[in-house]
Short mmCIF file of C-alpha atoms and ligand atoms in Angstrom, two decimals:
data_model
loop_
_atom_site.label_atom_id
_atom_site.label_comp_id
_atom_site.label_asym_id
_atom_site.label_seq_id
_atom_site.Cartn_x
_atom_site.Cartn_y
_atom_site.Cartn_z
CA MET S 1 0.74 0.46 0.03
CA HIS S 2 1.51 3.87 -0.50
CA SER S 3 1.84 6.07 1.82
CA GLU S 4 -0.35 8.34 3.00
CA THR S 5 1.57 11.51 1.23
CA GLU S 6 1.30 9.24 -1.98
CA ARG S 7 -2.08 9.01 -1.76
CA LEU S 8 -2.79 12.32 -1.58
CA ASN S 9 -0.28 13.40 -3.77
CA GLU S 10 -2.14 11.04 -6.10
CA ILE S 11 -5.36 11.94 -5.63
CA ILE S 12 -4.58 16.32 -6.23
CA ARG S 13 -2.80 14.87 -9.12
CA LEU S 14 -6.46 13.39 -10.65
CA GLY S 15 -7.94 17.24 -9.91
CA ALA S 16 -6.01 18.38 -12.81
CA GLU S 17 -6.85 15.41 -14.60
CA LEU S 18 -10.73 15.83 -13.45
CA ASN S 19 -10.23 19.66 -16.09
CA SER S 20 -10.64 17.25 -18.85
CA ILE S 21 -13.94 15.98 -18.24
CA GLN S 22 -14.66 19.20 -19.13
CA ASP S 23 -12.36 19.66 -21.76
CA MET S 24 -13.75 17.11 -23.75
CA ASP S 25 -16.58 19.04 -24.66
CA ILE S 26 -15.03 21.66 -25.44
CA LEU S 27 -12.13 20.46 -27.80
CA LEU S 28 -15.29 18.73 -28.98
CA GLN S 29 -16.14 21.12 -29.89
CA ARG S 30 -13.43 22.77 -31.65
CA ILE S 31 -12.69 19.76 -33.81
CA LEU S 32 -16.23 19.67 -35.21
CA LEU S 33 -15.89 23.59 -35.93
CA GLU S 34 -12.51 23.00 -38.23
CA ALA S 35 -13.64 20.27 -39.72
CA ARG S 36 -16.27 21.98 -40.77
CA LYS S 37 -14.12 25.51 -41.69
CA VAL S 38 -12.42 22.46 -43.64
CA VAL S 39 -14.29 21.58 -45.89
CA THR S 40 -16.93 23.72 -45.93
CA ALA S 41 -20.16 22.21 -44.26
CA ASP S 42 -23.08 24.21 -43.39
CA ALA S 43 -23.49 21.46 -40.11
CA GLY S 44 -21.97 18.86 -38.17
CA SER S 45 -22.91 16.14 -35.46
CA ILE S 46 -20.63 14.35 -33.00
CA TYR S 47 -22.60 10.43 -32.46
CA ILE S 48 -20.65 8.39 -29.99
CA CYS S 49 -21.32 5.47 -28.78
CA ARG S 50 -23.43 4.13 -25.33
CA SER S 51 -23.99 1.08 -24.25
CA ASP S 52 -24.91 -0.23 -27.80
CA LYS S 53 -26.44 2.93 -29.27
CA LEU S 54 -25.07 5.46 -30.90
CA GLU S 55 -25.96 9.40 -28.84
CA PHE S 56 -25.91 12.89 -30.92
CA SER S 57 -24.24 14.31 -28.17
CA TYR S 58 -23.37 17.29 -29.76
CA SER S 59 -23.79 19.27 -33.17
CA GLN S 60 -23.26 22.23 -34.54
CA ASN S 61 -25.64 24.52 -37.69
CA ASP S 62 -24.68 27.60 -39.38
CA THR S 63 -27.84 28.25 -41.28
CA GLN S 64 -29.91 27.81 -37.80
CA GLN S 65 -27.41 29.74 -35.85
CA LYS S 66 -27.46 32.97 -38.17
CA GLU S 67 -31.58 32.55 -37.59
CA LEU S 68 -31.72 33.71 -33.79
CA LEU S 69 -31.43 36.72 -31.83
CA PRO S 70 -28.37 37.11 -30.13
CA GLY S 71 -27.11 35.16 -26.73
CA GLN S 72 -29.62 32.46 -28.03
CA LYS S 73 -29.31 29.43 -28.45
CA LEU S 74 -29.24 26.27 -31.12
CA PRO S 75 -32.83 24.27 -28.81
CA TYR S 76 -31.79 20.84 -27.31
CA ALA S 77 -31.94 18.10 -29.00
CA SER S 78 -30.88 14.82 -27.45
CA PHE S 79 -31.47 11.50 -29.38
CA THR S 80 -30.13 8.00 -29.76
CA VAL S 81 -29.79 6.55 -33.00
CA ASP S 82 -29.36 2.45 -32.74
CA ILE S 83 -25.86 1.11 -34.12
CA ASN S 84 -27.37 -0.95 -37.38
CA LYS S 85 -28.21 -0.83 -40.79
CA ASN S 86 -30.74 1.35 -41.54
CA SER S 87 -30.28 5.28 -40.72
CA ILE S 88 -27.23 7.13 -41.64
CA ALA S 89 -25.43 7.09 -38.86
CA GLY S 90 -25.71 3.71 -37.72
CA TYR S 91 -25.21 2.35 -40.96
CA VAL S 92 -21.69 4.08 -40.84
CA ALA S 93 -21.39 2.71 -37.08
CA TYR S 94 -22.03 -0.09 -37.44
CA THR S 95 -20.33 -1.25 -40.51
CA GLY S 96 -17.03 1.37 -39.94
CA GLU S 97 -17.52 3.02 -43.47
CA ILE S 98 -17.88 5.91 -44.44
CA LEU S 99 -20.81 7.34 -46.60
CA ASN S 100 -21.44 10.51 -48.49
CA ILE S 101 -24.47 11.01 -50.20
CA PRO S 102 -25.21 14.27 -52.41
CA ASP S 103 -28.81 13.86 -51.71
CA VAL S 104 -30.05 11.75 -48.23
CA TYR S 105 -33.71 13.17 -50.51
CA ALA S 106 -32.63 10.85 -53.52
CA ILE S 107 -31.23 7.44 -51.64
CA ARG S 108 -31.83 4.80 -53.76
CA ARG S 109 -35.42 2.61 -51.98
CA ASN S 110 -32.95 -0.53 -51.91
CA ALA S 111 -30.27 1.03 -50.30
CA PRO S 112 -29.99 -0.64 -47.06
CA TYR S 113 -29.87 2.69 -44.56
CA GLN S 114 -32.54 5.27 -45.13
CA PHE S 115 -32.36 9.28 -44.30
CA ASP S 116 -34.37 10.47 -41.38
CA SER S 117 -36.54 13.30 -41.54
CA THR S 118 -37.89 14.43 -38.54
CA TYR S 119 -35.42 16.87 -37.26
CA ASP S 120 -35.53 19.04 -41.05
CA ARG S 121 -39.45 17.88 -40.19
CA SER S 122 -39.68 19.68 -36.85
CA SER S 123 -36.71 22.06 -37.27
CA GLY S 124 -37.28 23.46 -41.32
CA TYR S 125 -34.16 22.71 -41.61
CA ARG S 126 -32.84 21.29 -45.55
CA THR S 127 -30.28 18.93 -45.25
CA LYS S 128 -29.44 17.65 -48.69
CA SER S 129 -25.20 16.78 -48.60
CA VAL S 130 -24.17 14.64 -45.52
CA LEU S 131 -20.83 13.29 -45.34
CA THR S 132 -20.80 10.35 -42.02
CA VAL S 133 -17.10 9.05 -41.82
CA PRO S 134 -16.07 6.47 -38.44
CA MET S 135 -14.71 7.50 -35.20
CA LYS S 136 -12.45 4.52 -34.24
CA ASN S 137 -9.82 4.14 -30.82
CA ASN S 138 -6.64 2.18 -30.88
CA ILE S 139 -7.98 -1.08 -30.98
CA GLY S 140 -10.40 0.00 -34.70
CA LYS S 141 -13.48 -0.69 -32.06
CA ILE S 142 -16.19 1.67 -32.84
CA ILE S 143 -17.17 4.98 -30.98
CA GLY S 144 -18.95 7.36 -32.32
CA VAL S 145 -19.27 9.10 -35.68
CA LEU S 146 -18.69 11.93 -36.93
CA GLN S 147 -21.37 14.31 -39.39
CA MET S 148 -20.38 16.58 -42.60
CA ILE S 149 -23.71 17.77 -43.85
CA ASN S 150 -24.36 20.60 -46.61
CA ALA S 151 -20.63 21.18 -48.38
CA LYS S 152 -21.35 24.49 -49.56
CA ASN S 153 -19.36 26.29 -52.66
CA LYS S 154 -17.97 29.15 -52.65
CA LYS S 155 -22.08 30.70 -53.85
CA ASP S 156 -23.22 29.35 -50.61
CA THR S 157 -24.65 26.99 -52.94
CA ILE S 158 -25.57 23.34 -51.48
CA ILE S 159 -23.20 20.69 -53.16
CA PRO S 160 -21.75 17.07 -52.74
CA PHE S 161 -18.87 16.62 -50.44
CA PRO S 162 -15.98 15.86 -53.48
CA LEU S 163 -13.59 12.72 -52.45
CA SER S 164 -11.00 14.46 -52.01
CA ASP S 165 -12.96 15.55 -48.56
CA GLU S 166 -13.46 12.55 -46.84
CA PRO S 167 -8.82 12.31 -45.97
CA PHE S 168 -9.21 15.44 -44.27
CA VAL S 169 -13.08 14.26 -42.05
CA LEU S 170 -11.38 11.13 -41.44
CA HIS S 171 -8.16 12.94 -39.32
CA PHE S 172 -10.58 14.52 -37.64
CA ALA S 173 -12.72 11.77 -36.20
CA ASN S 174 -9.27 10.69 -34.86
CA THR S 175 -8.56 13.37 -33.83
CA ALA S 176 -11.87 13.84 -31.84
CA SER S 177 -11.03 9.83 -30.72
CA ILE S 178 -8.16 10.16 -29.42
CA VAL S 179 -9.80 13.13 -26.99
CA LEU S 180 -12.89 10.79 -26.31
CA GLN S 181 -10.39 7.53 -25.33
CA ARG S 182 -8.79 10.13 -22.84
CA ALA S 183 -11.97 11.59 -21.00
CA GLN S 184 -13.08 8.08 -20.90
CA MET S 185 -9.84 6.46 -19.33
CA THR S 186 -10.12 9.59 -16.85
CA ARG S 187 -13.18 8.40 -16.02
CA ALA S 188 -12.67 5.48 -15.77
CA LEU S 189 -8.91 6.46 -13.73
CA LEU S 190 -11.16 8.80 -11.39
CA LEU S 191 -13.35 5.16 -10.61
CA ARG S 192 -10.32 3.52 -9.67
CA MET S 193 -9.58 6.34 -7.13
CA ILE S 194 -12.75 6.57 -5.77
CA SER S 195 -12.75 3.23 -4.39
CA MET S 196 -8.94 3.69 -3.85
CA ALA S 197 -9.69 5.90 -1.28
CA GLU S 198 -12.65 4.15 0.43
CA LEU S 199 -11.37 0.71 0.22
CA ARG S 200 -9.59 2.16 2.57
CA ASP S 201 -12.05 0.66 5.19
CA PRO S 202 -12.30 -3.32 3.40
CA LYS S 203 -15.44 -2.75 4.56
CA GLU S 204 -16.37 -0.09 3.81
CA THR S 205 -16.81 -0.59 -0.15
CA SER S 206 -17.43 1.98 -3.43
CA GLN S 207 -20.69 0.38 -3.20
CA HIS S 208 -21.11 3.02 -0.88
CA VAL S 209 -19.99 5.85 -3.28
CA ASN S 210 -22.57 4.32 -5.92
CA ARG S 211 -25.34 4.47 -3.72
CA VAL S 212 -24.84 7.99 -1.93
CA ALA S 213 -24.42 9.27 -5.00
CA SER S 214 -27.16 7.43 -7.05
CA TYR S 215 -29.66 8.65 -4.44
CA ALA S 216 -27.79 12.53 -4.40
CA VAL S 217 -29.07 12.23 -8.22
CA GLU S 218 -32.08 10.98 -7.84
CA LEU S 219 -33.09 13.28 -4.96
CA TYR S 220 -31.68 16.07 -7.36
CA GLU S 221 -34.22 15.81 -10.16
CA ARG S 222 -37.07 15.23 -8.48
CA TRP S 223 -36.31 18.92 -6.45
CA ALA S 224 -34.99 20.35 -9.71
CA LEU S 225 -38.04 18.65 -11.59
CA GLN S 226 -40.26 20.33 -8.42
CA LYS S 227 -38.33 23.72 -8.61
CA ARG S 228 -39.00 24.17 -11.97
CA ILE S 229 -35.34 23.66 -13.08
CA SER S 230 -35.37 22.86 -16.96
CA LYS S 231 -35.08 19.19 -18.64
CA GLU S 232 -31.53 20.25 -20.14
CA GLU S 233 -30.21 21.54 -16.72
CA ILE S 234 -31.51 18.95 -14.78
CA GLU S 235 -29.54 16.44 -16.94
CA LYS S 236 -26.54 18.90 -17.08
CA ASN S 237 -26.85 18.72 -13.12
CA LYS S 238 -26.62 14.92 -13.10
CA ASP S 239 -24.13 13.63 -14.77
CA ILE S 240 -21.32 15.91 -12.59
CA LEU S 241 -23.36 15.55 -8.73
CA ARG S 242 -22.82 11.36 -9.13
CA MET S 243 -19.34 12.15 -10.05
CA ALA S 244 -19.14 15.19 -7.34
CA ALA S 245 -20.78 13.30 -5.70
CA MET S 246 -18.91 9.74 -4.70
CA LEU S 247 -15.97 12.43 -3.82
CA HIS S 248 -17.64 13.69 -1.03
CA ASP S 249 -15.57 11.21 0.99
CA VAL S 250 -12.13 12.15 -0.24
CA GLY S 251 -10.42 13.68 2.39
CA LYS S 252 -11.28 11.03 4.44
CA VAL S 253 -7.68 9.71 3.07
CA ALA S 254 -5.99 11.99 4.77
CA ILE S 255 -6.97 10.80 8.47
CA SER S 256 -5.34 7.70 9.82
CA ASP S 257 -5.67 4.48 9.73
CA VAL S 258 -5.76 4.18 13.64
CA ILE S 259 -8.65 6.78 13.73
CA LEU S 260 -10.61 6.29 10.19
CA LYS S 261 -11.03 2.07 11.06
CA LYS S 262 -11.10 2.48 14.88
CA ALA S 263 -13.58 -0.18 15.05
CA GLY S 264 -15.40 1.78 19.02
CA PRO S 265 -16.50 5.12 18.94
CA LEU S 266 -14.13 8.13 18.67
CA SER S 267 -12.81 10.12 21.22
CA ALA S 268 -13.35 13.79 21.79
CA GLU S 269 -10.20 14.59 20.20
CA GLU S 270 -10.24 11.96 17.20
CA TYR S 271 -14.14 12.97 16.24
CA GLU S 272 -12.42 16.28 15.79
CA ILE S 273 -9.64 15.79 13.78
CA MET S 274 -12.45 12.61 11.92
CA LYS S 275 -14.34 16.68 11.13
CA THR S 276 -11.04 17.80 9.20
CA HIS S 277 -12.44 15.40 5.59
CA SER S 278 -15.09 17.38 5.22
CA LEU S 279 -11.88 21.43 4.38
CA LYS S 280 -10.04 18.77 2.85
CA GLY S 281 -11.67 16.69 0.48
CA ALA S 282 -12.75 21.12 -0.83
CA GLN S 283 -9.16 21.83 -0.62
CA LEU S 284 -8.35 18.41 -2.57
CA LEU S 285 -10.54 19.70 -5.71
CA GLY S 286 -10.42 23.10 -5.29
CA ASP S 287 -8.56 24.23 -7.94
CA ILE S 288 -12.08 26.63 -8.83
CA GLN S 289 -11.78 25.82 -12.83
CA SER S 290 -13.70 23.81 -14.15
CA ASP S 291 -18.25 23.01 -13.27
CA PHE S 292 -17.06 19.75 -12.09
CA ASP S 293 -14.40 20.31 -9.61
CA GLU S 294 -16.60 23.90 -7.93
CA ILE S 295 -19.42 20.84 -7.37
CA ALA S 296 -17.17 17.91 -6.14
CA SER S 297 -15.15 20.27 -4.16
CA ILE S 298 -19.07 21.84 -2.29
CA ILE S 299 -19.84 18.71 -1.83
CA ALA S 300 -16.68 17.57 0.60
CA LEU S 301 -17.43 20.73 1.76
CA THR S 302 -20.55 21.14 3.31
CA HIS S 303 -21.48 16.94 3.11
CA HIS S 304 -21.35 18.08 6.82
CA GLU S 305 -24.15 21.19 7.58
CA ASN S 306 -26.97 20.81 9.11
CA TRP S 307 -29.94 22.72 8.37
CA ASP S 308 -29.85 24.74 11.70
CA GLY S 309 -26.47 25.55 11.82
CA THR S 310 -25.17 23.17 13.97
CA GLY S 311 -23.45 20.76 10.89
CA TYR S 312 -19.50 22.06 10.20
CA PRO S 313 -17.00 22.85 9.16
CA GLY S 314 -19.18 27.05 9.18
CA ARG S 315 -18.28 29.21 6.99
CA VAL S 316 -14.58 28.89 5.89
CA ASP S 317 -12.32 29.57 3.35
CA ILE S 318 -11.09 26.78 1.98
CA LYS S 319 -8.23 28.49 0.33
CA ALA S 320 -6.79 30.41 3.52
CA GLY S 321 -4.37 27.30 3.15
CA SER S 322 -4.39 26.68 7.18
CA LEU S 323 -5.69 23.26 7.71
CA SER S 324 -4.90 23.28 11.23
CA ASN S 325 -7.99 21.59 13.60
CA ASP S 326 -8.83 23.95 15.61
CA ASP S 327 -8.99 26.62 12.91
CA VAL S 328 -11.44 23.97 11.16
CA ASN S 329 -13.46 23.76 14.41
CA LYS S 330 -14.10 26.17 16.47
CA LYS S 331 -13.58 29.64 14.98
CA SER S 332 -15.95 29.87 11.13
CA VAL S 333 -18.65 30.94 11.77
CA PRO S 334 -22.21 28.56 11.23
CA LEU S 335 -24.21 28.07 8.09
CA LYS S 336 -27.29 27.24 7.51
CA GLY S 337 -30.93 27.06 5.49
CA GLU S 338 -30.34 27.54 2.41
CA GLU S 339 -27.06 29.48 3.02
CA ILE S 340 -25.84 26.05 2.61
CA PRO S 341 -25.60 25.32 -1.28
CA ILE S 342 -28.08 22.77 -2.28
CA TYR S 343 -26.01 20.02 -3.46
CA GLY S 344 -24.52 19.92 -0.05
CA ARG S 345 -28.16 19.46 1.00
CA ILE S 346 -28.64 16.82 -0.65
CA THR S 347 -25.38 15.04 -0.30
CA ALA S 348 -26.12 15.24 3.16
CA LEU S 349 -29.00 13.45 3.54
CA ALA S 350 -28.03 10.60 0.79
CA ASP S 351 -25.10 10.89 3.33
CA VAL S 352 -25.99 9.64 6.32
CA TYR S 353 -29.30 8.12 4.83
CA ASP S 354 -26.51 5.22 3.41
CA ALA S 355 -24.69 5.08 7.23
CA LEU S 356 -26.90 4.06 9.61
CA SER S 357 -28.39 1.87 6.62
CA SER S 358 -25.33 0.42 6.80
CA LYS S 359 -23.08 -1.66 8.77
CA ARG S 360 -19.18 -0.21 9.57
CA VAL S 361 -16.27 0.04 11.38
CA TYR S 362 -17.79 1.35 14.39
CA LYS S 363 -21.48 0.44 14.37
CA ASP S 364 -24.27 -2.57 12.89
CA ALA S 365 -26.56 -0.96 10.05
CA TRP S 366 -29.81 0.12 11.67
CA LYS S 367 -34.02 -1.43 10.97
CA ILE S 368 -35.12 0.31 7.11
CA GLU S 369 -38.10 1.27 9.83
CA ASP S 370 -34.89 2.47 12.40
CA VAL S 371 -33.64 4.26 9.69
CA LEU S 372 -36.62 6.28 8.66
CA LYS S 373 -37.75 7.29 11.98
CA GLU S 374 -34.62 9.06 12.17
CA ILE S 375 -34.48 10.99 9.22
CA ARG S 376 -38.41 12.00 10.06
CA SER S 377 -36.85 13.21 13.03
CA LEU S 378 -34.45 14.89 11.91
CA SER S 379 -35.45 17.48 9.52
CA GLY S 380 -35.57 21.09 9.56
CA LYS S 381 -32.94 19.98 12.55
CA LYS S 382 -30.06 18.52 10.47
CA PHE S 383 -32.10 17.93 7.00
CA ASP S 384 -33.46 21.12 4.37
CA PRO S 385 -37.17 19.53 5.55
CA GLU S 386 -38.30 20.44 1.97
CA LEU S 387 -35.52 17.63 0.47
CA VAL S 388 -37.00 15.31 3.91
CA GLU S 389 -39.87 15.23 2.01
CA VAL S 390 -38.49 14.52 -1.57
CA PHE S 391 -36.65 11.78 0.13
CA PHE S 392 -40.02 10.25 0.90
CA ASP S 393 -41.42 11.08 -1.74
CA SER S 394 -38.59 8.66 -3.98
CA LEU S 395 -38.72 5.92 -0.29
CA GLU S 396 -39.38 3.93 -3.48
CA LEU S 397 -36.26 4.28 -5.89
CA LEU S 398 -33.65 4.94 -3.39
CA GLU S 399 -34.96 1.10 -1.11
CA SER S 400 -34.44 -0.15 -5.02
CA ILE S 401 -30.86 0.87 -5.00
CA ARG S 402 -30.30 0.70 -1.65
CA HIS S 403 -30.48 -2.86 -3.53
CA LYS S 404 -28.72 -2.83 -6.02
CA TYR S 405 -25.90 -1.78 -4.77
CA PRO S 406 -25.65 -4.23 -1.39
CA ASP S 407 -22.48 -4.78 0.78
CA GLU S 408 -20.82 -7.72 -0.30
P1 C2E C 1 -19.08 8.39 7.79
O1 C2E C 1 -19.87 6.49 8.36
O2 C2E C 1 -19.84 8.48 6.30
O3 C2E C 1 -20.94 8.64 8.41
C1 C2E C 1 -22.06 10.04 8.09
C2 C2E C 1 -22.84 11.21 8.40
O4 C2E C 1 -23.54 9.70 8.73
C3 C2E C 1 -22.14 10.95 9.81
O5 C2E C 1 -21.26 12.63 10.24
C4 C2E C 1 -23.56 11.09 10.40
O6 C2E C 1 -23.82 12.09 10.89
C5 C2E C 1 -24.14 10.15 10.85
N1 C2E C 1 -23.81 9.25 11.36
C6 C2E C 1 -23.54 7.97 10.98
N2 C2E C 1 -23.36 6.87 11.84
C7 C2E C 1 -24.52 7.04 12.86
C8 C2E C 1 -25.14 6.93 13.56
O7 C2E C 1 -25.36 6.08 14.10
N3 C2E C 1 -26.75 7.45 14.80
C9 C2E C 1 -26.02 8.60 13.97
N4 C2E C 1 -26.96 9.70 14.87
N5 C2E C 1 -25.83 9.12 12.67
C10 C2E C 1 -25.10 8.71 12.13
P2 C2E C 1 -20.04 12.43 10.89
O8 C2E C 1 -20.49 13.20 12.53
O9 C2E C 1 -19.55 13.66 10.88
O10 C2E C 1 -19.61 10.72 10.65
C11 C2E C 1 -18.44 12.01 9.93
C12 C2E C 1 -17.34 10.20 9.88
O11 C2E C 1 -16.29 9.47 11.02
C13 C2E C 1 -18.35 9.03 9.24
O12 C2E C 1 -18.51 8.37 8.24
C14 C2E C 1 -17.04 8.12 9.56
O13 C2E C 1 -16.41 7.31 8.90
C15 C2E C 1 -16.64 9.00 10.98
N6 C2E C 1 -17.21 8.08 12.85
C16 C2E C 1 -17.83 8.80 13.11
N7 C2E C 1 -18.48 8.21 14.74
C17 C2E C 1 -17.54 7.61 14.36
C18 C2E C 1 -16.66 6.16 15.13
O14 C2E C 1 -17.68 5.84 16.75
N8 C2E C 1 -16.14 5.33 15.79
C19 C2E C 1 -15.48 5.51 14.07
N9 C2E C 1 -14.72 4.47 13.69
N10 C2E C 1 -16.18 6.32 12.84
C20 C2E C 1 -17.15 7.65 12.90
C1 SIN C 2 -29.69 10.30 -40.04
O1 SIN C 2 -28.25 8.97 -39.49
O2 SIN C 2 -30.28 8.79 -40.08
C2 SIN C 2 -29.44 10.70 -39.77
C3 SIN C 2 -29.47 12.54 -39.91
C4 SIN C 2 -29.54 13.67 -38.94
O3 SIN C 2 -30.54 13.23 -38.91
O4 SIN C 2 -29.02 14.74 -39.05
C1 SIN C 3 -21.06 11.80 16.82
O1 SIN C 3 -22.02 12.60 16.03
O2 SIN C 3 -19.35 12.39 17.98
C2 SIN C 3 -20.63 10.23 16.34
C3 SIN C 3 -22.10 9.48 15.82
C4 SIN C 3 -21.90 8.63 15.49
O3 SIN C 3 -21.24 8.87 13.53
O4 SIN C 3 -22.51 7.20 16.11
FE1 FE C 4 -17.96 12.81 5.73
FE1 FE C 5 -19.96 9.74 3.47
#
């Protein structure tokens, strides 16, 4: 096993790596833009393979963009395509062949693939020439497709994509697949790091992390729908929240095994040390550069705050640097109610629901009736009362998640 410092350093290095998850979005949009410039395509899309489907993931469209008012955004389209020969994108993902179609409305009737005109009909856009190429990973497996739409000549007339465009678009598909693979590797690495931090106690498996993250996402979704937050915003935040909630206890890597693995109750002094894990986690994740880091850091910092202001660490400056236990536990001003960020309030509830209903080194699992009674009684004290309502409204789903990730 690595030493304490080495483990800490690894987590810190990971903090920098995490940015590449956010960077991926920016990079893929950039690659799409450059590819379109090189072949003068009016529009373009990237589809990414996810669990046996192609997910429509990025799209750009100059014509539609021009029709928008300043500051307005293209409507967020989200759909999936089956990976088979029936659609254009599906065919390319299925066969790995390039498809260069001069006019999608003139596809031979006996061709295996047909153009899906749903988007054109709903948007009023007219698709004509479409060049679609596969994105392959380093062992030749198809991980997505890059699609160029409506080549334009100098007079802005739509023309077919010339054969000579194909190698250029393939080049961009390769670049895109490198970016995608790196992000996917970072994600896998991140998951390994999380379980490494958690697995220090062999009885507390990474299932704890999976459960807390899944509970948090469910609670957030129901809460956000009640708050009439847009579907698009919710979807985006769910992904970020899942990863960020997984890291809520990452600061525990800085706590010594003697305390962390103690079989019985902690002494007052040990508990004070234990409580520094919130601030330490926030500092590890604290180089706020992306939405992801920011939310992860906020959750690590505030997941032990209480609605009535009795939690820890209270209002602290995570940049102030000092890790002295006194600073963490004594000098800060309490944080209460809606001053506690929503993601922290949600993770607090998810964390305690999980801690009570599971076995820990220091305690047995509680009976579910007792867990629910405790949560109910802590409404308005430890927990946001609105979230406690959301919790009981979602209970069936939460319980099914609990059974889905059992401790072995
Ligand atoms: P954890 O095990 O993930 O627990 C998270 C939170 O769940 C706790 O935050 C507490 O609010 C709640 N919780 C867990 N078990 C119980 C319980 O039996 N009764 C009640 N009322 N609430 C419970 P807290 O207290 O800030 O503790 C943070 C972390 O400190 C815990 O994370 C655990 O790793 C450690 N810890 C707390 N107490 C003890 C202890 O007595 N012995 C040991 N070895 N570790 C402890
Ligand atoms: C398809 O590949 O058939 C979908 C093309 C599109 O709707 O842009
Ligand atoms: C404490 O609040 O002192 C510890 C509660 C627990 O997790 O057992
Ligand atoms: Fe914690
Ligand atoms: Fe926890």
